[in-house]
Coordinates of C-alpha atoms in Angstrom, one line a residue:
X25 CA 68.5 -24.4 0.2
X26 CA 70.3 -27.1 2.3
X27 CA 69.2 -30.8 2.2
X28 CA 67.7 -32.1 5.4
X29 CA 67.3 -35.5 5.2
X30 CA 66.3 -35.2 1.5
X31 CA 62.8 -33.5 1.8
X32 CA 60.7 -33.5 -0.9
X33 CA 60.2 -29.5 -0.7
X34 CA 61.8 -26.7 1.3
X35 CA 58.4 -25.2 1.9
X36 CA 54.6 -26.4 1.9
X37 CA 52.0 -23.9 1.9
X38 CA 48.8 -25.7 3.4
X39 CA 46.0 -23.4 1.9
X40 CA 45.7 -21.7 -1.5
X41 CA 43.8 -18.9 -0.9
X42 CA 45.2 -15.4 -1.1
X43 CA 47.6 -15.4 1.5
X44 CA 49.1 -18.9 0.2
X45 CA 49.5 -17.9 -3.6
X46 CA 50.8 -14.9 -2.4
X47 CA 53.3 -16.6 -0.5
X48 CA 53.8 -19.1 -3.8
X49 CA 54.3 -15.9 -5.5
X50 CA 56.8 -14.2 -3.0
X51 CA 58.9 -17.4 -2.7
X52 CA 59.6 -17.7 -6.2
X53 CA 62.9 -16.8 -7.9
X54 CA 64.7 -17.5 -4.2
X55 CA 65.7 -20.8 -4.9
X56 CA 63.5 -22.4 -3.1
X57 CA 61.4 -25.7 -3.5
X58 CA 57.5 -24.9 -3.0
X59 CA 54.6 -27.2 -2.8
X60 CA 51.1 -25.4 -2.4
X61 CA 48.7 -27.6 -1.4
X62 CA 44.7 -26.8 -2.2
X63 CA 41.6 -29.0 -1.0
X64 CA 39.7 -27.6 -3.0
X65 CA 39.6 -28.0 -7.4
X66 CA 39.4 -25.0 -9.4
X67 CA 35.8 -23.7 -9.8
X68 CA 34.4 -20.8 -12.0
X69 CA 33.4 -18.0 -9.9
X70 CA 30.6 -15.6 -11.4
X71 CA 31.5 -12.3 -12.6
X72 CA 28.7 -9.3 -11.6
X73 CA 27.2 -6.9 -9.4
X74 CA 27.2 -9.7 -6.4
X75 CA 31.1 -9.9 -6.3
X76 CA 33.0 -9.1 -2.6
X77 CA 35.1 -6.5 -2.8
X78 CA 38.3 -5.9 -0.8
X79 CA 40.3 -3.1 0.6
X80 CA 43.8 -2.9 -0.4
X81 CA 46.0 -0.7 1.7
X82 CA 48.9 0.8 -0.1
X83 CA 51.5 -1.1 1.2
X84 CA 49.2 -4.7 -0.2
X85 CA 49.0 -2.8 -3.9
X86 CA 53.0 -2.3 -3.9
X87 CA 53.6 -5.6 -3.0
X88 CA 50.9 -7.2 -5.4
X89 CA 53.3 -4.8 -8.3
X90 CA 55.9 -6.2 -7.2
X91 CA 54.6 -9.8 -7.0
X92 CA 54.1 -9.4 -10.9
X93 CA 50.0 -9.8 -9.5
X94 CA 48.6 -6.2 -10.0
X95 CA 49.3 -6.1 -14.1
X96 CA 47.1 -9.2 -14.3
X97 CA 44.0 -8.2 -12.4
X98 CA 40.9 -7.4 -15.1
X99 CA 39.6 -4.4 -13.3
X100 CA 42.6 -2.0 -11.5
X101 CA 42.0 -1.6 -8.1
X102 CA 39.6 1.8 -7.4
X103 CA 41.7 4.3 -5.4
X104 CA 41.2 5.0 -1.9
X105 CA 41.6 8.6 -1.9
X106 CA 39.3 9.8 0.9
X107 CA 38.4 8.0 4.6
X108 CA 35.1 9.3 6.4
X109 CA 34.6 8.2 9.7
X110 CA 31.4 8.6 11.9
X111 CA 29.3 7.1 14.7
X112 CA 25.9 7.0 14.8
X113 CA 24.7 9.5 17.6
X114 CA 27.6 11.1 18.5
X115 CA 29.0 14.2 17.3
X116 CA 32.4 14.7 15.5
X117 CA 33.6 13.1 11.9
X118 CA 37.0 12.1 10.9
X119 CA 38.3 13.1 7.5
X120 CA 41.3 12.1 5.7
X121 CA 42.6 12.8 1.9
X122 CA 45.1 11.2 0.8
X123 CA 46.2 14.3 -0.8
X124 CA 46.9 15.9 2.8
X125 CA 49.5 13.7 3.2
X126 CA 51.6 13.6 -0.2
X127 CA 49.5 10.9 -1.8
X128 CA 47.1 10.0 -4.1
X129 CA 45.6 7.4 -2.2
X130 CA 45.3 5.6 1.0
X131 CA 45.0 2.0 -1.3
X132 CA 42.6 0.4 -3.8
X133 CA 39.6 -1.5 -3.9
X134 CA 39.4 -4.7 -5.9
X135 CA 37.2 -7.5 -6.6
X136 CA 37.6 -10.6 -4.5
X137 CA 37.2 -12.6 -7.4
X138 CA 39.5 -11.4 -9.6
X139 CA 42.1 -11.0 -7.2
X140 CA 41.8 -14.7 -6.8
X141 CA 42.0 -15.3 -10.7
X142 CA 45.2 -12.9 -11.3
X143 CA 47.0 -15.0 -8.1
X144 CA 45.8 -18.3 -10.2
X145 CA 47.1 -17.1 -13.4
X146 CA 50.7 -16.0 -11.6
X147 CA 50.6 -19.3 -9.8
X148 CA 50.3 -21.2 -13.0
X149 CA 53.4 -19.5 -13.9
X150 CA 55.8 -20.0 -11.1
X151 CA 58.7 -22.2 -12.2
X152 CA 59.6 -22.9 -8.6
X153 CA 56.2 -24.4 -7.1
X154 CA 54.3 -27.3 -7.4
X155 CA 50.3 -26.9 -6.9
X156 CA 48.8 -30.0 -5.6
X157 CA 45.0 -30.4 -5.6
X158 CA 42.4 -31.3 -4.8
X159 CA 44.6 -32.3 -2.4
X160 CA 43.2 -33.6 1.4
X161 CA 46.1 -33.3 4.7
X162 CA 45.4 -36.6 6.7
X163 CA 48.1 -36.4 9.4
X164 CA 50.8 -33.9 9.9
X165 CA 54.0 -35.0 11.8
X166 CA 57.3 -33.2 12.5
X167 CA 60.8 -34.3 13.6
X168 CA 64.1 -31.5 14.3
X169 CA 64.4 -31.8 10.6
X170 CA 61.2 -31.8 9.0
X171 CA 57.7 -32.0 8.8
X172 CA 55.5 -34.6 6.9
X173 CA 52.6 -34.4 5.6
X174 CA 50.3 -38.0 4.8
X175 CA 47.6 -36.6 2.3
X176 CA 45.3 -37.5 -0.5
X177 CA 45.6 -36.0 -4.1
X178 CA 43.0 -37.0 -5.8
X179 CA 42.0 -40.1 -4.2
X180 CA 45.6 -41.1 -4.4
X181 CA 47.5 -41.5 -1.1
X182 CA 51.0 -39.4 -1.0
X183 CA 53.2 -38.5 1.5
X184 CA 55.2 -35.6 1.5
X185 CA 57.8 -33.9 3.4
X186 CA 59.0 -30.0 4.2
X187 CA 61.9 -28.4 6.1
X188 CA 58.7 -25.9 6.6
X189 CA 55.3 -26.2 7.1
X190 CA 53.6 -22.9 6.4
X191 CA 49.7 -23.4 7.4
X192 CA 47.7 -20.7 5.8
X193 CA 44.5 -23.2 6.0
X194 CA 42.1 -20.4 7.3
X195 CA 40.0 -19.6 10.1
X196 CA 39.2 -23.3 11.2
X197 CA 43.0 -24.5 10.4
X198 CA 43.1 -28.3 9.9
X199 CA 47.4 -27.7 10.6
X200 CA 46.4 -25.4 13.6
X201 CA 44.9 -27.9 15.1
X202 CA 47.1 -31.2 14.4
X203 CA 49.5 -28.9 15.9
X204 CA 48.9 -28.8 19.2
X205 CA 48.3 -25.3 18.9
X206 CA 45.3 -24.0 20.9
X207 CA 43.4 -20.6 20.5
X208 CA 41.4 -17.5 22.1
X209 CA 38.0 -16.6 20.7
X210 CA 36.3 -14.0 21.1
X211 CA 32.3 -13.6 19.5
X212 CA 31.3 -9.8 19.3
X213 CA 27.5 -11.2 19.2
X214 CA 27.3 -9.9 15.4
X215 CA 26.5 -11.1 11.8
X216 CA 28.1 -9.2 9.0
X217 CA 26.2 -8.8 6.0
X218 CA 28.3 -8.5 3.1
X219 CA 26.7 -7.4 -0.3
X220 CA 27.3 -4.9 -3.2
X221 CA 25.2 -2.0 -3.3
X222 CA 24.7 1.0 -5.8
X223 CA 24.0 4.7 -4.7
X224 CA 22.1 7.1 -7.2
X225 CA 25.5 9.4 -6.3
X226 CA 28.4 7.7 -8.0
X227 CA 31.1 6.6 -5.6
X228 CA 33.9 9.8 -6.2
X229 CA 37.0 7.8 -4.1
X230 CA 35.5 8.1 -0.4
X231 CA 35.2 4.7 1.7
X232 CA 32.6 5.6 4.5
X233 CA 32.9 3.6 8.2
X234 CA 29.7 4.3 10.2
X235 CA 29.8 2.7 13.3
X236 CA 26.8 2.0 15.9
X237 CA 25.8 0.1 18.9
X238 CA 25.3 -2.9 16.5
X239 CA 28.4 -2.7 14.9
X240 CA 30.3 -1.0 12.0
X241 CA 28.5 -0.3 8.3
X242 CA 31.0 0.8 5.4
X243 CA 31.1 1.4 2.1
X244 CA 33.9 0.6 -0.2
X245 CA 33.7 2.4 -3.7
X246 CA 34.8 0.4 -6.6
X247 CA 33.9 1.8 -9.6
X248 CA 30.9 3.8 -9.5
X249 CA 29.2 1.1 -7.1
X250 CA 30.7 0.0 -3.5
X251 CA 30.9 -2.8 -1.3
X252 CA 28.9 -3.3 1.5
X253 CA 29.0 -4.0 4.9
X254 CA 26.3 -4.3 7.4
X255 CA 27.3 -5.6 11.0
X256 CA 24.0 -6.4 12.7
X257 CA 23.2 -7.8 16.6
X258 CA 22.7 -11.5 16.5
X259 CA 19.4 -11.3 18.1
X260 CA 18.4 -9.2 15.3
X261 CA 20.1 -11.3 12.3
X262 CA 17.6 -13.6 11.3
X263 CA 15.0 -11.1 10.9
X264 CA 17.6 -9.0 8.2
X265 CA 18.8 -12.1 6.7
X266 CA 15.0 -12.9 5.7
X267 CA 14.4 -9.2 4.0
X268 CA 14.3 -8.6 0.5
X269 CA 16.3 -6.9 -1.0
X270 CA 13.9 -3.2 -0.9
X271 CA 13.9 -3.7 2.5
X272 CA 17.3 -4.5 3.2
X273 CA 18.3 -1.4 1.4
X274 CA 16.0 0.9 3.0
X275 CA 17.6 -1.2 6.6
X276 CA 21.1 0.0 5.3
X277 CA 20.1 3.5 4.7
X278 CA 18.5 4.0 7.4
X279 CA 21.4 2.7 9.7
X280 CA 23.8 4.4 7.5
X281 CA 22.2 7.8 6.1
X282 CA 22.8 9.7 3.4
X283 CA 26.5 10.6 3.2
X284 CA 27.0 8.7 -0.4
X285 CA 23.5 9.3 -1.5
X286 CA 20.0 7.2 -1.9
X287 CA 20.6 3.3 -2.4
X288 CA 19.2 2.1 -5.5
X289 CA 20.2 -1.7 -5.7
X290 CA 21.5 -4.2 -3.0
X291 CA 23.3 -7.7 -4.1
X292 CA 23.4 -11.0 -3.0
X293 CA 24.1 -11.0 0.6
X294 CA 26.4 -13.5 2.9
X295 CA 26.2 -14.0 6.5
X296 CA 28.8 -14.2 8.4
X297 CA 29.2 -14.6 12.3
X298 CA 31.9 -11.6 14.0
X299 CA 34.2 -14.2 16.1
X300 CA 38.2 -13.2 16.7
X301 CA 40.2 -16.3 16.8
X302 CA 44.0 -15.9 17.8
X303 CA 46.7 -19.0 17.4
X304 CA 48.3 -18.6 21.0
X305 CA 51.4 -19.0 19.2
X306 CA 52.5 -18.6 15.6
X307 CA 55.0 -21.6 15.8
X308 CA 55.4 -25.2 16.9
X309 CA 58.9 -26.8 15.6
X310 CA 59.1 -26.0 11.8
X311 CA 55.7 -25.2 11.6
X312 CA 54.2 -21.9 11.0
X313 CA 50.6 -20.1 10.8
X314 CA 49.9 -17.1 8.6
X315 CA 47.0 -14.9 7.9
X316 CA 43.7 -16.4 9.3
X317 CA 44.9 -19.3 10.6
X318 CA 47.2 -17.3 13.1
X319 CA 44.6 -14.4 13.6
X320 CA 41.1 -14.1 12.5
X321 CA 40.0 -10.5 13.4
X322 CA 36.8 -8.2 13.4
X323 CA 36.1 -6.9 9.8
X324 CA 36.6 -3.3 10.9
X325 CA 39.1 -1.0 9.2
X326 CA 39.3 -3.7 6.9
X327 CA 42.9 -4.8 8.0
X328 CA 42.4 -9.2 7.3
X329 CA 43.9 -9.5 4.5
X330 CA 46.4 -6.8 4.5
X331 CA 47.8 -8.2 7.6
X332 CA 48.2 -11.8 6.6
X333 CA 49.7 -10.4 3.2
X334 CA 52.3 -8.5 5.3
X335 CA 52.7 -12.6 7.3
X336 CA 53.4 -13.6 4.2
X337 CA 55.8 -11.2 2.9
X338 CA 57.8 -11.0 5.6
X339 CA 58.5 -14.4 6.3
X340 CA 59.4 -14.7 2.2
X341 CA 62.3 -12.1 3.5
X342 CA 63.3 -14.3 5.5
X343 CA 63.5 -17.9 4.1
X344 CA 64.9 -15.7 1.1
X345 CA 68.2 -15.0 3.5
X346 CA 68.4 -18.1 5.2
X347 CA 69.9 -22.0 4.2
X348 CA 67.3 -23.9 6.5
X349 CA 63.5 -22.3 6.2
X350 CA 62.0 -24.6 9.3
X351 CA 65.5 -23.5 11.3
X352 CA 64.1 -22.4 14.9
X353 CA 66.0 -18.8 14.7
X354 CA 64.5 -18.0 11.6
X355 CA 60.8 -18.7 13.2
X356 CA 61.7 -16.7 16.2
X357 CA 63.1 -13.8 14.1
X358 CA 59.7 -14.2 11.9
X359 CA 57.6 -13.6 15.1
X360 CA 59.8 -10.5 16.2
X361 CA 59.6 -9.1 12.9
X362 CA 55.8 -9.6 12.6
X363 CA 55.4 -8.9 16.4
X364 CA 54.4 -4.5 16.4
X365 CA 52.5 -5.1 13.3
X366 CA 50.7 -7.6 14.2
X367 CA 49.8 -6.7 18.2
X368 CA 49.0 -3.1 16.8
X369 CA 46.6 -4.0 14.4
X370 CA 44.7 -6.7 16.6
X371 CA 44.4 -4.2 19.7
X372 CA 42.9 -1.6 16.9
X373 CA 40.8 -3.7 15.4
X374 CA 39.4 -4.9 18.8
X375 CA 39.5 -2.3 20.5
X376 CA 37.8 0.0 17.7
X377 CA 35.0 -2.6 17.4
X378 CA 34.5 -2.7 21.5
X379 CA 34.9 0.9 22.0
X380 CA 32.3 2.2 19.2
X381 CA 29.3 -0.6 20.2
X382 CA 29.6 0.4 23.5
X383 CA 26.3 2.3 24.4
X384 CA 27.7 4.2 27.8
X385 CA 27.0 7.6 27.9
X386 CA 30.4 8.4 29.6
X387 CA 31.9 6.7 26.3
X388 CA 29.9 9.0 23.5
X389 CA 31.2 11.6 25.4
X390 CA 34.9 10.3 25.1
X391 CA 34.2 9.2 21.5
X392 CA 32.8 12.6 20.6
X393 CA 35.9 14.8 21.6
X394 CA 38.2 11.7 20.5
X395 CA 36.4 11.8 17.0
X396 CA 36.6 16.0 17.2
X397 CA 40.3 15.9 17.6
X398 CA 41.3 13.3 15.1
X399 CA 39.0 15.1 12.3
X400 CA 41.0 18.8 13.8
X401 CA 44.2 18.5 15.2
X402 CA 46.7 17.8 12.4
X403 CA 49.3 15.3 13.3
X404 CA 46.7 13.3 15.8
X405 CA 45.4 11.1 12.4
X406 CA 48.7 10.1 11.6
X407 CA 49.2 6.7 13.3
X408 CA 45.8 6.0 11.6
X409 CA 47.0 7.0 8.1
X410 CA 49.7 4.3 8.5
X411 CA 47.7 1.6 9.4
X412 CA 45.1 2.3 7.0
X413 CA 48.0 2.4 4.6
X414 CA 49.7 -0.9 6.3
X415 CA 53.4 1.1 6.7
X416 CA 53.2 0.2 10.3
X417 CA 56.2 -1.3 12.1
X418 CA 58.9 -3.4 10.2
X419 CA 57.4 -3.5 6.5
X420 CA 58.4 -6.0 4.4
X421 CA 60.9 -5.0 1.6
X422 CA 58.1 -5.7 -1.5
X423 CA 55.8 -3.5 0.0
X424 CA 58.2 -0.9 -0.8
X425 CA 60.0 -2.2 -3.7
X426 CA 57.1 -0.7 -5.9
X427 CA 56.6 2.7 -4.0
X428 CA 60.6 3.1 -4.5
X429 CA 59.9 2.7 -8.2
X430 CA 57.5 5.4 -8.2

């Protein structure tokens, strides 16, 4: 990498959660100077029934391979091989096997938490980044050649400085909003109840999406269990979020039916409010958001982290070719690279999520004979299929590295 004006680090990832190690991780071995900076400190996370799962769409589990990530998760992820989809009250299903379309799965589903420890034990290992934390960002300022950060590590005031500021800071980005860089929110008027829950039938592969005038339910299978998702009105929250856990189970089933059997056991639930928030731009001078901090979308289809995995990949790519990472061309062929993907997935995720709640009779009818065709017509599922298994648009070369190996 070129020196501009003697920065301290080519690239500063604000934010190490799993989009920023996996940036960390996809920067390494390209010569260039990292700094991942983390508020918080390392804390144990528990192990057990209660943990969040994830949904890993194929592309996410070739590049984890190829990020030398995958080999150090505890538990492999569970393979998606099947996709039911269904709305309550209207009549039609979608099916999809994997196997229908020369694969044997559509992804993997993997613990949260142990996703997090494998990234934590490749970080450790990176020759070419430096983790900072507990580290607080006080005051972010930029110039044409770089961008400095004025933070706290540790109680102890440092100042750093970047030829790139990545900002992968999360839904409520501290960057984002030192920035400049405004946003558009949207609230769907749900909570999403997130829990594990175990079915007296094992789970054989299949993730189920019901959806309903309330908003989506699905069931990722990890092992014999799944995780859980309940979208619930906010009018009607409080009153769930105070069952126990008998009753929440019997609230599930009776929202969800009977497709993967008779629940036996709900987790520990979290609440979380259904709000799209989207960065009206990705960029200011050599500044750049990724993953939540550039799009926060609804939970359906399960497309969050796969898409700011594929931010992160791609602009890896990138910085990998060029001499000057913060370089305003480079930025603006990020954004073109990133642009299909990322408009595609946001206009399905919304537009799934407004379409299905919609309770207009004129509507059931459409969704009916939309969800007849895509479960009979071959051919019509196949823009699904390559979203579900994030080979939409330009995909980045280490989502494919691994699939090419196979």
């Amino acid at each position: 990498m070129a020196d501009f004006d003697s920065p301290d680090f080519d690239v500063i990832v604000l934010g190490g959660g799993l989009v920023g190690c996996s940036l960390a991780c996809a920067l390494e071995g390209k010569g260039v100077r990292t700094a991942l900076l983390e508020a918080r400190a390392p804390a144990p996370m528990p192990a057990g029934f209660d943990e969040r799962r994830l949904a890993l769409a194929a592309a996410s589990i070739n590049a984890l391979g190829s990020l030398g990530v995958l080999p150090l998760l505890a538990t492999p992820p569970s393979a998606l091989r099947r996709i039911h989809v269904s709305r309550s009250g209207d009549f039609g299903s979608v099916r999809l096997a994997a196997a229908d379309y020369g694969r044997e799965s559509f992804g993997g589903v993997v613990s949260a938490r142990e996703l997090g420890l494998a990234l934590e034990l490749r970080l450790a290992s990176l020759a070419d980044t430096t983790v900072l934390r507990p580290c607080e960002v006080l005051a972010i300022t930029q110039d044409d050649s770089g961008v400095r950060l004025e933070a706290s590590l540790a109680g102890t005031p440092l100042s750093l400085r970047a030829a790139l500021l990545v900002a992968a800071d999360g839904t409520h980005s501290f960057a984002r909003a030192q920035l400049g860089i405004g946003v558009e929110q949207h609230d769907y008027g749900q909570t999403l109840f997130v829990s594990a829950l175990a079915a007296d039938r094992p789970a054989d592969g299949t993730a189920w999406e019901r959806f309903s005038e309330q908003g989506p339910l699905a069931l990722l299978p990890m092992g014999r269990d799944y995780g859980a998702i309940c979208a619930v009105a906010n009018a009607d929250a409080a009153r769930v979020a105070e069952m126990d856990d008998a009753a929440y189970g019997a609230y599930f089933q009776q929202r969800f039916g009977w497709r993967a059997g008779r629940v036996e056991r709900v987790g520990r639930r979290s609440a979380h409010a259904i709000v799209r928030v989207l960065a009206e731009r990705c960029t200011q001078g050599r500044a750049l958001l990724v993953g939540n901090a550039a799009q926060t979308i609804h939970p359906v289809g399960a497309q969050g982290f796969n898409l700011g995995l594929r931010d992160a990949l791609a602009l890896a790519e990138l910085v990998a070719q060029g001499s000057d990472p913060g370089a305003a061309s480079l930025l603006a062929d990020y954004v073109e690279a990133r642009r299909e993907d990322r408009e595609r997935t946001l206009a399905f995720s919304d537009g799934l999520a407004r379409l299905t709640a919609n309770p207009s009779e004129p509507l059931r009818a459409l969704r009916s004979l939309g969800l007849l065709a895509l479960g009979n017509l071959p051919g019509l599922a196949s823009p699904l299929v390559a979203g579900a298994m994030g080979v939409r648009g330009r995909v980045p070369a280490l989502s494919r590295a691994a699939a090419a190996r196979e």
